Coordinates of C-alpha atoms and ligand atoms in Angstrom, one line a residue:
X1 CA -22.9 -11.3 7.7
X2 CA -19.4 -10.0 7.7
X3 CA -18.7 -6.3 7.1
X4 CA -17.3 -5.7 3.6
X5 CA -14.0 -4.0 3.0
X6 CA -12.8 -3.2 -0.6
X7 CA -9.3 -1.5 -0.9
X8 CA -7.3 -0.7 -4.0
X9 CA -3.8 0.4 -5.0
X10 CA -3.4 2.6 -8.1
X11 CA -2.8 0.5 -11.2
X12 CA 0.8 1.0 -12.0
X13 CA 2.4 1.7 -15.4
X14 CA 4.5 -1.2 -16.5
X15 CA 6.6 1.0 -18.7
X16 CA 9.6 0.2 -16.4
X17 CA 10.2 -2.2 -13.6
X18 CA 8.4 -1.4 -10.4
X19 CA 10.4 0.6 -7.9
X20 CA 10.5 0.7 -4.1
X21 CA 8.1 3.7 -4.5
X22 CA 5.5 1.4 -6.1
X23 CA 6.2 -1.1 -3.3
X24 CA 5.3 1.6 -0.8
X25 CA 1.6 2.0 -1.7
X26 CA 1.2 -1.8 -2.3
X27 CA 2.6 -2.8 1.1
X28 CA 0.4 -0.2 2.8
X29 CA -2.7 -1.6 1.1
X30 CA -1.6 -5.1 1.9
X31 CA -1.1 -4.3 5.6
X32 CA -4.5 -2.5 5.8
X33 CA -6.1 -5.4 4.0
X34 CA -4.6 -8.0 6.3
X35 CA -5.5 -6.0 9.3
X36 CA -9.1 -5.9 8.2
X37 CA -9.1 -9.6 7.7
X38 CA -7.9 -10.0 11.3
X39 CA -10.8 -7.8 12.2
X40 CA -12.9 -10.5 10.6
X41 CA -14.1 -8.4 7.7
X42 CA -14.8 -9.8 4.2
X43 CA -11.9 -8.1 2.4
X44 CA -11.3 -7.6 -1.3
X45 CA -7.9 -6.2 -2.2
X46 CA -7.2 -5.2 -5.8
X47 CA -4.1 -4.1 -7.5
X48 CA -3.0 -4.2 -11.2
X49 CA -1.4 -2.5 -14.1
X50 CA -2.3 0.4 -16.4
X51 CA -1.2 -0.9 -19.8
X52 CA -2.2 1.6 -22.5
X53 CA -0.7 4.7 -23.9
X54 CA 2.1 6.0 -25.9
X55 CA 4.8 5.3 -23.3
X56 CA 4.0 1.6 -23.2
X57 CA 4.0 1.4 -27.0
X58 CA 7.4 3.2 -27.0
X59 CA 8.9 0.9 -24.3
X60 CA 7.8 -2.2 -26.3
X61 CA 9.3 -0.7 -29.5
X62 CA 12.5 0.0 -27.7
X63 CA 12.7 -3.6 -26.4
X64 CA 12.0 -4.9 -30.0
X65 CA 8.8 -6.6 -29.0
X66 CA 5.1 -6.4 -29.6
X67 CA 3.1 -4.5 -26.9
X68 CA 1.7 -7.8 -25.5
X69 CA 5.0 -9.6 -25.5
X70 CA 6.5 -6.7 -23.6
X71 CA 3.6 -6.3 -21.2
X72 CA 3.4 -10.0 -20.4
X73 CA 7.1 -10.0 -19.4
X74 CA 6.7 -6.9 -17.3
X75 CA 3.6 -8.3 -15.6
X76 CA 5.3 -11.5 -14.8
X77 CA 8.1 -9.5 -13.2
X78 CA 5.6 -7.4 -11.2
X79 CA 3.8 -10.5 -9.9
X80 CA 7.1 -12.0 -8.9
X81 CA 7.9 -8.9 -6.9
X82 CA 4.5 -8.9 -5.2
X83 CA 5.1 -12.6 -4.3
X84 CA 8.5 -11.8 -2.8
X85 CA 7.0 -9.0 -0.8
X86 CA 4.1 -11.3 0.4
X87 CA 1.4 -9.2 -1.1
X88 CA -1.9 -11.0 -0.8
X89 CA -4.1 -9.5 -3.4
X90 CA -7.5 -10.9 -4.3
X91 CA -7.4 -9.6 -7.8
X92 CA -4.8 -8.4 -10.2
X93 CA -6.4 -6.4 -13.0
X94 CA -4.7 -5.6 -16.3
X95 CA -6.3 -3.0 -18.5
X96 CA -5.6 -5.1 -21.5
X97 CA -7.9 -7.9 -20.0
X98 CA -10.8 -8.5 -22.2
X99 CA -13.5 -7.9 -19.7
X100 CA -11.9 -4.5 -18.8
X101 CA -11.7 -3.4 -22.4
X102 CA -15.4 -4.2 -23.0
X103 CA -16.5 -2.6 -19.8
X104 CA -14.4 0.5 -20.3
X105 CA -16.0 0.8 -23.8
X106 CA -19.4 0.5 -22.3
X107 CA -18.6 3.2 -19.7
X108 CA -17.5 5.5 -22.5
X109 CA -20.6 4.8 -24.5
X110 CA -22.9 5.3 -21.5
X111 CA -21.3 8.7 -20.8
X112 CA -21.8 9.6 -24.4
X113 CA -25.4 8.5 -24.5
X114 CA -26.1 10.5 -21.3
X115 CA -24.7 13.6 -23.0
X116 CA -21.6 13.9 -20.8
X117 CA -19.2 13.2 -23.7
X118 CA -19.2 15.2 -26.9
X119 CA -17.0 15.4 -30.0
X120 CA -14.8 18.5 -30.7
X121 CA -11.2 19.1 -31.5
X122 CA -8.1 19.1 -29.3
X123 CA -5.4 21.7 -29.7
X124 CA -2.0 21.2 -28.2
X125 CA 1.7 21.2 -28.7
X126 CA 2.7 18.1 -30.7
X127 CA 6.0 16.4 -30.9
X128 CA 6.1 14.6 -34.3
X129 CA 8.9 12.0 -33.6
X130 CA 7.3 11.1 -30.2
X131 CA 3.8 11.3 -31.6
X132 CA 2.8 13.0 -28.3
X133 CA 0.7 15.9 -27.4
X134 CA 1.8 18.2 -24.6
X135 CA 0.3 21.1 -22.8
X136 CA 2.2 24.4 -22.6
X137 CA 3.1 23.8 -19.0
X138 CA 4.5 20.3 -19.7
X139 CA 7.1 21.6 -22.1
X140 CA 10.6 22.2 -20.9
X141 CA 12.0 25.4 -22.2
X142 CA 9.4 25.2 -25.0
X143 CA 10.6 21.8 -26.2
X144 CA 9.3 18.2 -25.9
X145 CA 10.0 17.0 -22.3
X146 CA 10.8 13.5 -23.6
X147 CA 13.2 14.1 -26.5
X148 CA 14.0 17.8 -26.2
X149 CA 13.0 18.5 -29.8
X150 CA 10.8 21.3 -31.2
X151 CA 7.0 20.9 -30.9
X152 CA 4.4 22.2 -33.3
X153 CA 0.8 23.5 -32.8
X154 CA -1.5 20.7 -33.8
X155 CA -5.2 20.0 -33.8
X156 CA -7.0 16.7 -33.8
X157 CA -10.6 15.6 -33.6
X158 CA -11.3 14.3 -30.1
X159 CA -14.0 13.5 -27.6
X160 CA -14.4 15.6 -24.4
X161 CA -15.9 14.8 -21.0
X162 CA -18.0 17.7 -19.5
X163 CA -15.9 18.0 -16.4
X164 CA -16.8 21.7 -16.2
X165 CA -20.3 20.8 -15.0
X166 CA -19.0 19.2 -11.8
X167 CA -17.3 22.0 -9.9
X168 CA -20.1 22.8 -7.6
X169 CA -21.0 19.2 -7.1
X170 CA -17.4 18.4 -6.1
X171 CA -17.3 21.3 -3.7
X172 CA -20.6 20.1 -2.2
X173 CA -19.1 16.6 -1.9
X174 CA -16.0 17.7 0.0
X175 CA -18.1 19.9 2.3
X176 CA -20.8 17.4 3.2
X177 CA -18.4 14.5 3.3
X178 CA -15.1 15.6 5.0
X179 CA -14.0 11.9 5.1
X180 CA -14.0 11.6 1.3
X181 CA -10.6 13.0 0.7
X182 CA -7.7 12.7 3.2
X183 CA -5.5 14.2 4.4
X184 CA -7.3 17.5 4.7
X185 CA -4.4 19.3 3.0
X186 CA -5.3 17.6 -0.3
X187 CA -8.8 19.0 -0.2
X188 CA -7.5 22.5 0.1
X189 CA -5.1 21.8 -2.8
X190 CA -8.0 20.5 -5.0
X191 CA -10.3 23.4 -4.2
X192 CA -7.7 26.2 -4.5
X193 CA -5.7 25.0 -7.4
X194 CA -8.3 23.3 -9.6
X195 CA -12.0 23.7 -8.7
X196 CA -12.1 27.4 -7.7
X197 CA -10.2 28.6 -10.8
X198 CA -12.9 26.6 -12.9
X199 CA -12.7 23.1 -14.3
X200 CA -12.2 22.7 -18.1
X201 CA -13.8 19.9 -20.1
X202 CA -11.4 17.0 -20.3
X203 CA -10.1 15.5 -23.6
X204 CA -10.8 11.8 -23.2
X205 CA -9.7 10.3 -26.6
X206 CA -6.8 10.4 -29.0
X207 CA -6.6 9.6 -32.6
X208 CA -2.8 9.9 -32.5
X209 CA -2.4 7.2 -29.8
X210 CA -2.9 3.8 -31.4
X211 CA -2.1 1.6 -28.3
X212 CA -5.4 2.1 -26.4
X213 CA -8.9 0.9 -26.1
X214 CA -10.9 2.0 -29.3
X215 CA -14.1 3.9 -28.8
X216 CA -16.5 1.2 -30.1
X217 CA -18.8 3.5 -32.0
X218 CA -15.9 5.5 -33.5
X219 CA -12.9 3.2 -33.6
X220 CA -10.3 5.6 -35.0
X221 CA -10.3 7.1 -31.5
X222 CA -8.7 5.5 -28.5
X223 CA -9.9 6.2 -25.0
X224 CA -7.3 8.3 -23.5
X225 CA -5.7 7.0 -20.3
X226 CA -7.8 8.3 -17.4
X227 CA -11.2 7.0 -18.2
X228 CA -9.6 3.7 -19.1
X229 CA -7.4 3.6 -16.0
X230 CA -9.9 4.9 -13.4
X231 CA -12.7 2.6 -14.4
X232 CA -10.5 -0.4 -13.4
X233 CA -11.8 0.1 -9.8
X234 CA -15.3 -1.1 -10.9
X235 CA -14.5 -3.2 -14.0
X236 CA -12.2 -5.3 -11.8
X237 CA -15.3 -6.2 -9.8
X238 CA -17.1 -7.2 -13.0
X239 CA -19.1 -4.0 -13.5
X240 CA -20.7 -4.0 -17.0
X241 CA -20.0 -7.7 -17.5
X242 CA -22.2 -10.8 -17.2
X243 CA -20.8 -11.7 -13.7
X244 CA -21.0 -8.5 -11.7
X245 CA -21.5 -10.2 -8.3
X246 CA -18.3 -8.8 -6.9
X247 CA -19.4 -5.3 -8.0
X248 CA -22.7 -5.8 -6.3
X249 CA -21.0 -7.1 -3.2
X250 CA -18.0 -4.8 -2.8
X251 CA -18.7 -1.5 -4.4
X252 CA -18.4 1.3 -3.3
X253 CA -14.8 0.9 -2.3
X254 CA -13.9 1.6 1.3
X255 CA -10.7 3.3 0.1
X256 CA -8.5 4.0 -2.9
X257 CA -5.0 4.5 -1.5
X258 CA -2.9 6.5 -4.0
X259 CA 0.2 8.8 -4.2
X260 CA -0.3 12.5 -3.9
X261 CA 0.5 13.3 -7.5
X262 CA -2.6 11.5 -8.8
X263 CA -5.1 12.9 -6.2
X264 CA -6.5 15.2 -8.8
X265 CA -7.6 12.3 -11.0
X266 CA -9.1 10.4 -8.2
X267 CA -10.7 13.3 -6.3
X268 CA -12.0 15.3 -9.3
X269 CA -12.2 13.2 -12.5
X270 CA -13.2 9.9 -10.9
X271 CA -16.1 11.2 -8.8
X272 CA -17.3 13.3 -11.7
X273 CA -17.4 10.2 -14.0
X274 CA -19.2 8.2 -11.3
X275 CA -21.8 11.0 -10.7
X276 CA -22.4 11.2 -14.4
X277 CA -23.0 7.4 -14.5
X278 CA -25.2 7.5 -11.3
X279 CA -22.8 5.2 -9.6
X280 CA -22.1 5.5 -5.8
X281 CA -18.7 7.2 -5.0
X282 CA -15.9 5.4 -3.1
X283 CA -16.0 6.1 0.6
X284 CA -12.5 7.4 0.9
X285 CA -9.5 8.5 -1.1
X286 CA -6.2 8.7 0.7
X287 CA -3.4 10.6 -1.0
X288 CA -0.2 9.6 0.7
X289 CA 3.1 11.4 0.5
X290 CA 6.3 10.2 -1.3
X291 CA 9.1 8.2 -0.3
X292 CA 12.1 10.3 -1.3
X293 CA 15.5 9.0 -2.5
X294 CA 18.1 11.6 -2.2
X295 CA 15.3 14.2 -2.2
X296 CA 13.7 12.7 -5.3
X297 CA 10.6 10.5 -5.9
X298 CA 12.4 8.2 -8.4
X299 CA 14.8 5.7 -6.9
X300 CA 16.9 5.8 -10.1
X301 CA 17.4 9.6 -10.0
X302 CA 20.9 11.0 -10.4
X303 CA 20.8 12.5 -6.9
X304 CA 20.9 9.0 -5.3
X305 CA 24.4 8.2 -4.1
X306 CA 26.0 5.1 -5.5
X307 CA 26.2 3.4 -2.1
X308 CA 22.4 3.5 -1.9
X309 CA 20.5 0.4 -2.7
X310 CA 16.8 0.9 -3.5
X311 CA 16.3 -2.2 -5.5
X312 CA 13.6 -4.4 -3.8
X313 CA 14.8 -7.4 -5.8
X314 CA 18.2 -7.2 -4.0
X315 CA 16.9 -6.0 -0.6
X316 CA 14.2 -8.6 -0.1
X317 CA 16.2 -11.8 -0.6
X318 CA 19.1 -10.4 1.4
X319 CA 17.2 -9.0 4.4
X320 CA 13.7 -10.6 4.2
X321 CA 10.4 -9.3 3.0
X322 CA 9.5 -8.4 6.6
X323 CA 12.5 -6.0 6.8
X324 CA 11.6 -4.3 3.6
X325 CA 7.9 -4.1 4.6
X326 CA 8.9 -2.7 7.9
X327 CA 10.9 0.3 6.5
X328 CA 8.1 1.0 4.0
X329 CA 5.4 0.9 6.6
X330 CA 7.2 2.6 9.5
X331 CA 9.6 5.2 8.3
X332 CA 7.4 7.7 6.5
X333 CA 4.8 9.5 8.5
X334 CA 1.7 8.5 6.7
X335 CA 0.4 11.3 4.5
X336 CA 3.7 13.2 4.4
X337 CA 6.9 12.8 2.4
X338 CA 9.9 11.0 4.0
X339 CA 13.4 10.1 3.2
X340 CA 14.7 6.6 2.5
X341 CA 18.3 5.8 2.8
X342 CA 20.0 2.4 2.9
X343 CA 21.7 3.2 6.2
X344 CA 18.4 4.1 7.8
X345 CA 16.9 0.8 6.6
X346 CA 19.8 -1.2 8.0
X347 CA 19.7 0.7 11.3
X348 CA 16.0 0.0 11.6
X349 CA 16.6 -3.7 11.1
X350 CA 19.1 -3.6 14.0
X351 CA 17.3 -1.3 16.4
X352 CA 13.6 -2.4 15.9
X353 CA 13.6 -5.8 14.5
X354 CA 16.7 -7.4 16.0
X355 CA 17.2 -5.6 19.2
X356 CA 13.6 -4.9 20.1
X357 CA 11.2 -7.5 18.8
X358 CA 13.7 -10.3 17.9
X359 CA 15.5 -10.0 21.2
X360 CA 12.3 -10.0 23.2
X361 CA 11.1 -13.2 21.6
X362 CA 14.4 -14.9 21.8
X363 CA 15.0 -14.0 25.5
X364 CA 11.5 -15.0 26.5
X365 CA 11.6 -18.3 24.6
X366 CA 15.0 -19.2 25.9
X367 CA 14.1 -18.4 29.5
X368 CA 10.9 -20.4 29.1
X369 CA 13.0 -23.4 27.9
X370 CA 15.6 -23.1 30.6
X371 CA 13.3 -22.6 33.5
X372 CA 10.1 -24.2 32.5
X373 CA 11.0 -26.8 29.9
X374 CA 9.2 -24.7 27.1
X375 CA 5.8 -25.2 28.8
X376 CA 3.3 -22.4 29.1
X377 CA 3.3 -21.6 32.8
X378 CA 0.4 -20.8 35.1
X379 CA -0.2 -17.3 36.3
X380 CA -1.0 -16.1 39.8
X381 CA -2.4 -12.7 39.9
X382 CA -1.8 -12.5 43.6
X383 CA 2.0 -12.3 42.8
X384 CA 1.5 -9.3 40.5
X385 CA 3.3 -6.1 41.0
X386 CA 2.9 -2.5 39.7
X387 CA 5.0 -3.2 36.7
X388 CA 2.6 -6.0 35.6
X389 CA -0.2 -3.6 35.7
X390 CA 1.8 -1.2 33.6
X391 CA 2.6 -3.8 31.1
X392 CA -1.0 -4.8 30.8
X393 CA -2.0 -1.2 30.4
X394 CA 0.4 -0.7 27.5
X395 CA -0.9 -3.8 25.9
X396 CA -4.6 -2.7 26.3
X397 CA -3.8 0.8 25.0
X398 CA -2.0 -0.6 22.0
X399 CA -4.9 -2.9 21.1
X400 CA -7.3 0.1 21.0
X401 CA -4.8 2.5 19.4
X402 CA -3.6 0.2 16.6
X403 CA -7.1 -0.6 15.5
X404 CA -8.0 3.1 15.7
X405 CA -5.1 4.2 13.6
X406 CA -5.9 1.8 10.9
X407 CA -9.7 2.2 10.9
X408 CA -9.8 5.9 11.2
X409 CA -7.0 6.9 8.9
X410 CA -5.1 3.9 7.5
X411 CA -2.1 5.2 9.4
X412 CA 0.1 2.2 9.2
X413 CA 3.1 4.0 10.5
X414 CA 1.5 5.0 13.8
X415 CA -0.3 1.6 14.1
X416 CA 3.1 -0.2 13.7
X417 CA 4.7 2.1 16.2
X418 CA 1.9 1.4 18.6
X419 CA 2.4 -2.4 18.3
X420 CA 6.1 -1.9 19.0
X421 CA 5.1 -0.1 22.2
X422 CA 4.2 -3.5 23.6
X423 CA 7.6 -5.0 22.7
X424 CA 9.5 -2.0 24.2
X425 CA 7.5 -2.3 27.4
X426 CA 7.9 -6.0 27.5
X427 CA 11.7 -5.7 27.2
X428 CA 11.7 -3.2 30.1
X429 CA 9.5 -5.6 32.0
X430 CA 12.3 -8.2 31.7
X431 CA 14.8 -5.6 33.0
X432 CA 12.6 -4.7 36.0
X433 CA 11.3 -8.2 36.9
X434 CA 14.7 -10.0 36.4
X435 CA 13.3 -13.4 35.7
X436 CA 16.9 -14.8 35.8
X437 CA 17.1 -13.8 39.4
X438 CA 13.7 -15.1 40.3
X439 CA 14.8 -18.5 38.8
X440 CA 17.5 -18.8 41.5
X441 CA 15.1 -18.5 44.3
X442 CA 12.7 -21.4 44.9
X443 CA 10.2 -19.3 46.9
X444 CA 9.8 -17.1 43.8
X445 CA 8.7 -19.9 41.5
X446 CA 5.1 -18.7 41.3
X447 CA 6.2 -15.1 40.6
X448 CA 8.5 -16.4 37.8
X449 CA 5.6 -18.3 36.3
X450 CA 3.5 -15.1 36.2
X451 CA 6.3 -13.1 34.8
X452 CA 7.0 -15.5 32.0
X453 CA 3.3 -16.0 31.3
X454 CA 2.8 -12.2 31.1
X455 CA 5.7 -12.0 28.6
X456 CA 4.4 -14.8 26.5
X457 CA 0.9 -13.3 26.3
X458 CA 2.3 -9.9 25.5
X459 CA 4.3 -11.4 22.7
X460 CA 1.2 -13.4 21.5
X461 CA -1.0 -10.3 21.4
X462 CA 1.7 -8.0 19.8
X463 CA 2.5 -10.7 17.2
X464 CA -1.1 -11.2 16.2
X465 CA -1.4 -7.5 15.5
X466 CA 2.1 -7.5 13.9
X467 CA 1.0 -10.3 11.5
X468 CA -0.8 -7.7 9.3
X469 CA 2.4 -5.8 8.8
X470 CA 5.2 -8.5 9.0
X471 CA 3.5 -11.7 8.0
X472 CA 6.6 -14.0 7.9
X473 CA 8.2 -13.5 11.3
X474 CA 4.8 -13.3 13.0
X475 CA 3.9 -16.6 11.5
X476 CA 7.1 -18.2 12.9
X477 CA 6.3 -16.9 16.3
X478 CA 2.6 -17.8 16.3
X479 CA 3.5 -21.3 14.9
X480 CA 5.7 -21.8 17.9
X481 CA 2.8 -20.9 20.1
X482 CA 0.6 -23.3 18.1
X483 CA -1.7 -20.4 17.0
X484 CA -3.0 -20.9 13.5
X485 CA -6.3 -19.2 13.2
X486 CA -6.9 -16.0 15.0
X487 CA -8.9 -12.8 15.0
X488 CA -8.8 -9.5 16.8
X489 CA -11.1 -10.8 19.5
X490 CA -8.3 -13.1 20.6
X491 CA -6.1 -10.2 21.5
X492 CA -8.7 -8.7 23.7
X493 CA -8.3 -11.5 26.3
X494 CA -5.0 -11.2 28.0
X495 CA -4.7 -14.8 29.4
X496 CA -5.4 -16.9 26.4
X497 CA -2.7 -19.6 26.0
X498 CA -3.4 -23.0 27.6
X499 CA -1.3 -23.7 30.7
X500 CA 0.7 -26.8 30.2
X501 CA 0.9 -26.5 26.4
X502 CA 4.4 -26.7 24.9
X503 CA 6.1 -23.9 23.0
X504 CA 8.3 -24.8 20.1
X505 CA 11.8 -23.5 19.8
X506 CA 12.5 -20.7 17.4
X507 CA 15.7 -19.6 15.6
X508 CA 16.9 -16.1 15.4
X509 CA 14.3 -13.9 13.7
X510 CA 16.5 -11.0 12.6
X511 CA 20.3 -11.4 12.8
X512 CA 22.1 -8.2 13.8
X513 CA 23.9 -6.5 10.9
X514 CA 27.2 -4.8 10.7
X515 CA 25.8 -1.7 8.9
X516 CA 29.1 -0.5 7.5
X517 CA 29.9 -3.9 6.0
X518 CA 26.5 -4.3 4.6
X519 CA 26.7 -0.9 2.8
X520 CA 30.0 -2.0 1.2
X521 CA 28.6 -5.4 0.2
X522 CA 25.5 -3.7 -1.3
X523 CA 27.6 -1.3 -3.3
X524 CA 29.6 -4.4 -4.6
X525 CA 26.4 -6.3 -5.5
X526 CA 25.0 -3.2 -7.4
X527 CA 28.2 -2.9 -9.4
X528 CA 27.6 -6.4 -10.7
X529 CA 24.0 -5.9 -11.7
Ligands
MSP601 N1 -1.1 4.5 -13.9 C1 -1.2 5.6 -13.0 C2 -2.3 5.4 -11.9 C3 -3.6 5.0 -12.4 S1 -4.7 4.7 -11.1 C4 -6.2 4.6 -11.8 C5 0.1 5.8 -12.3 N2 1.0 4.8 -12.4 S2 2.5 4.9 -11.8 O1 3.1 3.7 -12.1 O2 3.1 6.1 -12.1 O3 2.3 4.7 -10.2 C6 2.2 5.8 -9.4 C7 2.0 5.4 -8.0 O4 3.1 4.7 -7.5 C8 1.9 6.6 -7.1 O5 0.6 7.2 -7.1 C9 2.2 6.0 -5.8 O6 1.1 5.4 -5.3 C10 3.3 5.0 -6.1 N3 4.7 5.6 -6.1 C11 5.6 5.6 -7.0 N4 6.8 6.2 -6.5 C12 6.6 6.5 -5.3 C13 7.4 7.1 -4.3 N5 8.6 7.4 -4.5 N6 6.8 7.3 -3.0 C14 5.5 6.9 -2.8 N7 4.7 6.4 -3.7 C15 5.2 6.2 -5.0 O7 0.3 7.0 -11.9

């Protein structure tokens, strides 16, 4: 039986169009999911949308639509974006889906029946026009952070979850299970900032928010976002419904990958809810850092210069989904924050995709055509030199390292960099072995065969690993090599291709860009949008 692997993104708020920041988490999860498929695991990858709450109701109102009209449009747009980015999810959950609504209600009822939820009253700062409660710390200079108007003290009846009972259990969880929350810095943050000072019970319903899932035994209350949202990770598998086979098969999740600002909800509230329900906890929570645009998390912030283009709907069609996936996966050290600029993106396309990988493939394929009629040559290990051993060592190291980076820490950035070690080394191998010179000397024919074969096999191995990260260009290269189905065990054999097989021609994978000109064109395009 195949090993199971269940991975999730956060479910995103569709209160505005998804940004490059939302693409960041989704592409990471997609790459980890694809990589695990190559490792021959039975993978389930879920993403979706978090569709309740005041913000969504307001956005729909502003657009002059009903909530569902508004949401359906936003979700169609989100799914188009994921298709453009080649995101291969197994399930897209919407919290307005019927099965989710029913199952979230059941979860709420079970928590109530077990005595973990009780009725009391909620006091807070209330903005009347926005119909929103705020905590003291959310106010900006004492005023509503959304509309800048005065707020009043208000009280409303509400249900509370006994989060205060879980402090010690959570400390115990982090201590006994150091893999539960990564990176380690996030554990320190949870313990010092939230658990040690003492957890308060959590308000989990609102009577003032109409756009939400009603509590089935007290319908003037709606379930306030976090119980609704977090439970998606199990309701999406059918938990609490007639068909819970996916829940039985895939839960507990191997990992929830999320941004650092929602670690608190995932590492404190979610395990507490699950403990209360006697449900096993996810194996891992990984809180990654932010992609920063002009120092800010939001790509639309005022600090982003006008020449910057952060719109994935412009970037993907113009530069390919692979190029956008590459910058997202590679540029930001996994777990930390990192800056995105359009110039950095364009330079990466040139240096890594065009000059390194693209050039390696095109040089090798054209030499193979010129000298060997595009036929996979034989190899003769007796003609091998030191540089061949070095190349094979780099390949062997990358095979181990890439898998390790993904399996131990989901570190897509290091994994991708390790795959590129093969391509850099193979380019150097061409410089050192000079196949164009060998081709001029008949007595070196066997050596030339070996050199070209070593290059082809290095490209094959690197490209199979690359296919988890950049599926489109890898498919083109693997198609040329007539490789359709593959798994990680195929990269562990260096000589794998069949001697005498033909290799199909391949166009340019990544054209080199004139960075300055591109920046100007992008600025023009954005003016028109
Ligand atoms: N709906 C909640 C999540 C509920 S999960 C049970 C939410 N939604 S969100 O639309 O605000 O999405 C936040 C997520 O988008 C972040 O946690 C992060 O994964 C991703 N990102 C959005 N902007 C980002 C960056 N600039 N950089 C990295 N990730 C970012 O919170």
